[in-house]
Amino acid sequence: NAGVTQTPKFRVLKTGQSMTLLCAQDMNHEYMYWYRQDPGMGLRLIHYSVGEGTTAKGEVPDGYNVSRLKKQNFLLGLESAAPSQTSVYFCASSFRRDSSYEQYFGPGTRLTVT
Amino acid sequence: GIQVEQSPPDLILQEGANSTLRCNFSDSVNNLQWFHQNPWGQLINLFYIPSGTKQNGRLSATTVATERYSLLYISSSQTTDSGVYFCAGDYKLSFGAGTTVTVRA
């Protein structure tokens, strides 16, 4: 099992450009999540999904959109990138079993917006 | 959302020393995890521990859910233990700011 994978690993964008980050998991997890991590801070939740075809906002959703067309994939889009979106983005997935939501994380995508 | 407070913010250890990291939650959580973020940025699952005590090698963790805190113990620390330790709770994982651990040889 590859676990949770993220594409790309690094990206540099100019202000106003758009891009999509791809997250894939092969653990058949129902739940998937996108977080961002800024220097010296913990992770903050952007959006999440509790199943195929569903999405919901997290703590910091502005400027991002997501889609979950297939159970194994969760896409994060930036429509018009801003320097404030420079960050490391982590994807995670979890099953739900008896109120347990143990999350497993991908390796991260380092995004720089100039 | 739930507020998560971690202490201490920084910890410098001599190799072989023991240490305790603490995590306090503003409300009860039924989903609590500890992670280690290594110097390459990778997040490694250490414990899923909503209550009770677990051990994995030199690491152990205890969560007292009724008092809204969790502790992570590192024994006989090694340089490979360096990095940032995060606790996080709730099913959407509210993260603390982390404890940066530096282990010196």
Coordinates of N, CA, C and O in Angstrom, one line a residue, chain A residues 7-65:
Chain A
T7 N 0.3 15.0 -5.1 CA 1.0 15.5 -6.3 C 0.6 16.9 -6.5 O -0.6 17.3 -6.4
P8 N 1.6 17.8 -6.8 CA 3.0 17.6 -6.9 C 3.6 17.7 -5.5 O 2.9 18.0 -4.5
K9 N 4.9 17.6 -5.4 CA 5.7 17.8 -4.1 C 6.1 19.2 -3.9 O 6.1 19.7 -2.8
F10 N 6.4 19.9 -5.0 CA 6.7 21.3 -4.9 C 6.1 22.1 -6.1 O 5.9 21.5 -7.2
R11 N 5.8 23.4 -5.8 CA 5.2 24.1 -6.9 C 5.5 25.6 -6.6 O 5.3 26.0 -5.5
V12 N 5.8 26.4 -7.7 CA 5.9 27.8 -7.5 C 4.9 28.4 -8.5 O 4.9 28.1 -9.7
L13 N 4.1 29.3 -8.0 CA 3.0 30.0 -8.8 C 3.3 31.5 -8.7 O 3.8 32.0 -7.7
K14 N 2.8 32.2 -9.7 CA 2.7 33.6 -9.7 C 1.3 34.0 -9.2 O 0.3 33.3 -9.4
T15 N 1.3 35.2 -8.6 CA 0.0 35.7 -8.1 C -1.0 35.7 -9.2 O -0.7 36.2 -10.3
G16 N -2.2 35.2 -8.9 CA -3.3 35.2 -9.9 C -3.4 33.9 -10.7 O -4.4 33.6 -11.3
Q17 N -2.4 33.0 -10.6 CA -2.4 31.8 -11.4 C -3.3 30.8 -10.6 O -3.5 30.9 -9.4
S18 N -3.7 29.7 -11.3 CA -4.5 28.7 -10.6 C -3.8 27.4 -10.7 O -2.8 27.2 -11.5
M19 N -4.1 26.5 -9.8 CA -3.6 25.1 -9.8 C -4.4 24.2 -9.0 O -5.3 24.6 -8.2
T20 N -4.2 22.9 -9.2 CA -4.9 21.9 -8.4 C -3.9 20.9 -7.8 O -3.0 20.5 -8.5
L21 N -4.1 20.7 -6.5 CA -3.3 19.7 -5.8 C -4.1 18.4 -5.7 O -5.3 18.4 -5.4
L22 N -3.5 17.3 -6.0 CA -4.1 16.0 -6.0 C -3.7 15.2 -4.8 O -2.5 15.1 -4.5
C23 N -4.7 14.6 -4.1 CA -4.4 13.7 -3.0 C -5.1 12.3 -3.4 O -6.3 12.3 -3.8
A24 N -4.4 11.2 -3.2 CA -4.9 9.9 -3.5 C -4.6 9.0 -2.3 O -3.5 9.1 -1.7
Q25 N -5.6 8.1 -1.9 CA -5.3 7.2 -0.9 C -5.8 5.8 -1.3 O -6.9 5.7 -2.0
D26 N -5.1 4.8 -0.9 CA -5.5 3.4 -1.3 C -5.9 2.6 -0.1 O -5.8 1.3 -0.2
M27 N -6.4 3.2 0.9 CA -6.8 2.5 2.1 C -8.3 2.4 2.3 O -8.8 1.9 3.3
N28 N -9.0 2.8 1.2 CA -10.5 2.7 1.2 C -11.1 3.5 2.4 O -12.2 3.2 2.9
H29 N -10.4 4.6 2.7 CA -11.0 5.5 3.8 C -12.1 6.3 3.3 O -12.1 6.8 2.2
E30 N -13.1 6.5 4.2 CA -14.3 7.3 3.8 C -13.9 8.8 3.9 O -14.4 9.6 3.1
Y31 N -13.2 9.2 4.9 CA -12.9 10.6 5.2 C -11.6 11.1 4.6 O -10.6 10.4 4.7
M32 N -11.6 12.3 4.0 CA -10.4 12.9 3.6 C -10.3 14.3 3.9 O -11.4 15.0 4.1
Y33 N -9.1 14.9 4.1 CA -8.9 16.2 4.6 C -7.8 17.0 3.9 O -6.8 16.3 3.5
W34 N -7.9 18.3 3.8 CA -6.8 19.1 3.4 C -6.5 20.1 4.5 O -7.4 20.8 5.1
Y35 N -5.2 20.2 4.9 CA -4.7 21.1 5.9 C -3.6 22.0 5.3 O -2.9 21.6 4.3
R36 N -3.3 23.1 5.9 CA -2.2 23.9 5.6 C -1.3 24.1 6.8 O -1.9 24.2 7.9
Q37 N 0.0 24.2 6.6 CA 0.9 24.4 7.7 C 1.8 25.6 7.4 O 2.6 25.5 6.4
D38 N 1.7 26.6 8.2 CA 2.6 27.8 8.0 C 3.7 27.7 9.0 O 3.6 27.0 10.0
P39 N 4.8 28.4 8.7 CA 6.0 28.3 9.6 C 5.7 28.5 11.1 O 5.1 29.4 11.5
G40 N 6.3 27.5 11.9 CA 6.1 27.6 13.3 C 4.8 27.4 13.9 O 4.5 27.7 15.0
M41 N 3.9 26.8 13.0 CA 2.5 26.6 13.5 C 2.1 25.2 13.3 O 2.7 24.4 12.5
G42 N 1.0 24.8 14.0 CA 0.4 23.5 13.7 C -0.4 23.6 12.4 O -0.5 24.6 11.7
L43 N -1.0 22.5 12.1 CA -1.8 22.4 10.9 C -3.2 23.0 11.1 O -3.8 22.9 12.2
R44 N -3.8 23.6 10.1 CA -5.1 24.1 10.1 C -5.9 23.5 9.0 O -5.5 23.4 7.8
L45 N -7.2 23.1 9.3 CA -8.0 22.4 8.4 C -8.6 23.4 7.3 O -9.2 24.4 7.7
I46 N -8.5 23.1 6.1 CA -9.0 23.9 5.0 C -10.4 23.4 4.6 O -11.4 24.1 4.7
H47 N -10.5 22.2 4.1 CA -11.8 21.5 3.7 C -11.6 20.1 4.1 O -10.5 19.5 4.2
Y48 N -12.8 19.4 4.2 CA -12.8 18.0 4.4 C -13.9 17.3 3.7 O -14.9 18.0 3.2
S49 N -13.9 16.0 3.6 CA -15.0 15.3 2.9 C -15.3 14.0 3.7 O -14.4 13.3 4.1
V50 N -16.5 13.7 4.0 CA -16.9 12.5 4.7 C -17.4 11.4 3.8 O -17.8 10.4 4.3
G51 N -17.3 11.6 2.5 CA -17.6 10.6 1.6 C -17.6 11.1 0.1 O -17.6 12.3 -0.1
E52 N -17.6 10.1 -0.8 CA -17.6 10.5 -2.2 C -18.7 11.5 -2.5 O -19.9 11.2 -2.1
G53 N -18.4 12.5 -3.2 CA -19.4 13.5 -3.6 C -19.8 14.5 -2.6 O -20.7 15.4 -2.8
T54 N -19.2 14.5 -1.4 CA -19.5 15.4 -0.3 C -18.2 16.2 0.1 O -17.1 15.7 0.1
T55 N -18.4 17.5 0.4 CA -17.3 18.3 0.9 C -17.9 19.3 2.0 O -19.1 19.6 2.0
A56 N -17.0 19.8 2.8 CA -17.4 20.7 3.8 C -16.2 21.6 4.2 O -15.1 21.3 4.0
K57 N -16.6 22.8 4.7 CA -15.5 23.8 5.0 C -14.9 23.5 6.4 O -15.6 23.1 7.3
G58 N -13.6 23.8 6.4 CA -12.9 23.7 7.7 C -12.7 25.1 8.3 O -13.5 26.0 8.1
E59 N -11.6 25.2 9.0 CA -11.2 26.4 9.7 C -10.8 27.6 8.8 O -11.2 28.8 9.0
V60 N -10.1 27.3 7.7 CA -9.6 28.3 6.8 C -9.9 28.1 5.3 O -9.0 27.8 4.5
P61 N -11.2 28.1 4.9 CA -11.6 27.7 3.6 C -11.4 28.7 2.5 O -11.4 28.4 1.3
D62 N -11.3 30.0 2.9 CA -11.4 31.1 1.8 C -10.2 31.0 0.9 O -9.1 30.9 1.2
G63 N -10.6 31.1 -0.4 CA -9.6 31.1 -1.5 C -9.3 29.7 -2.0 O -8.5 29.5 -2.9
Y64 N -10.0 28.7 -1.5 CA -9.8 27.3 -1.9 C -11.1 26.6 -2.3 O -12.2 27.0 -1.7
N65 N -11.0 25.7 -3.2 CA -12.2 24.8 -3.5 C -11.7 23.4 -3.6 O -10.5 23.1 -3.8

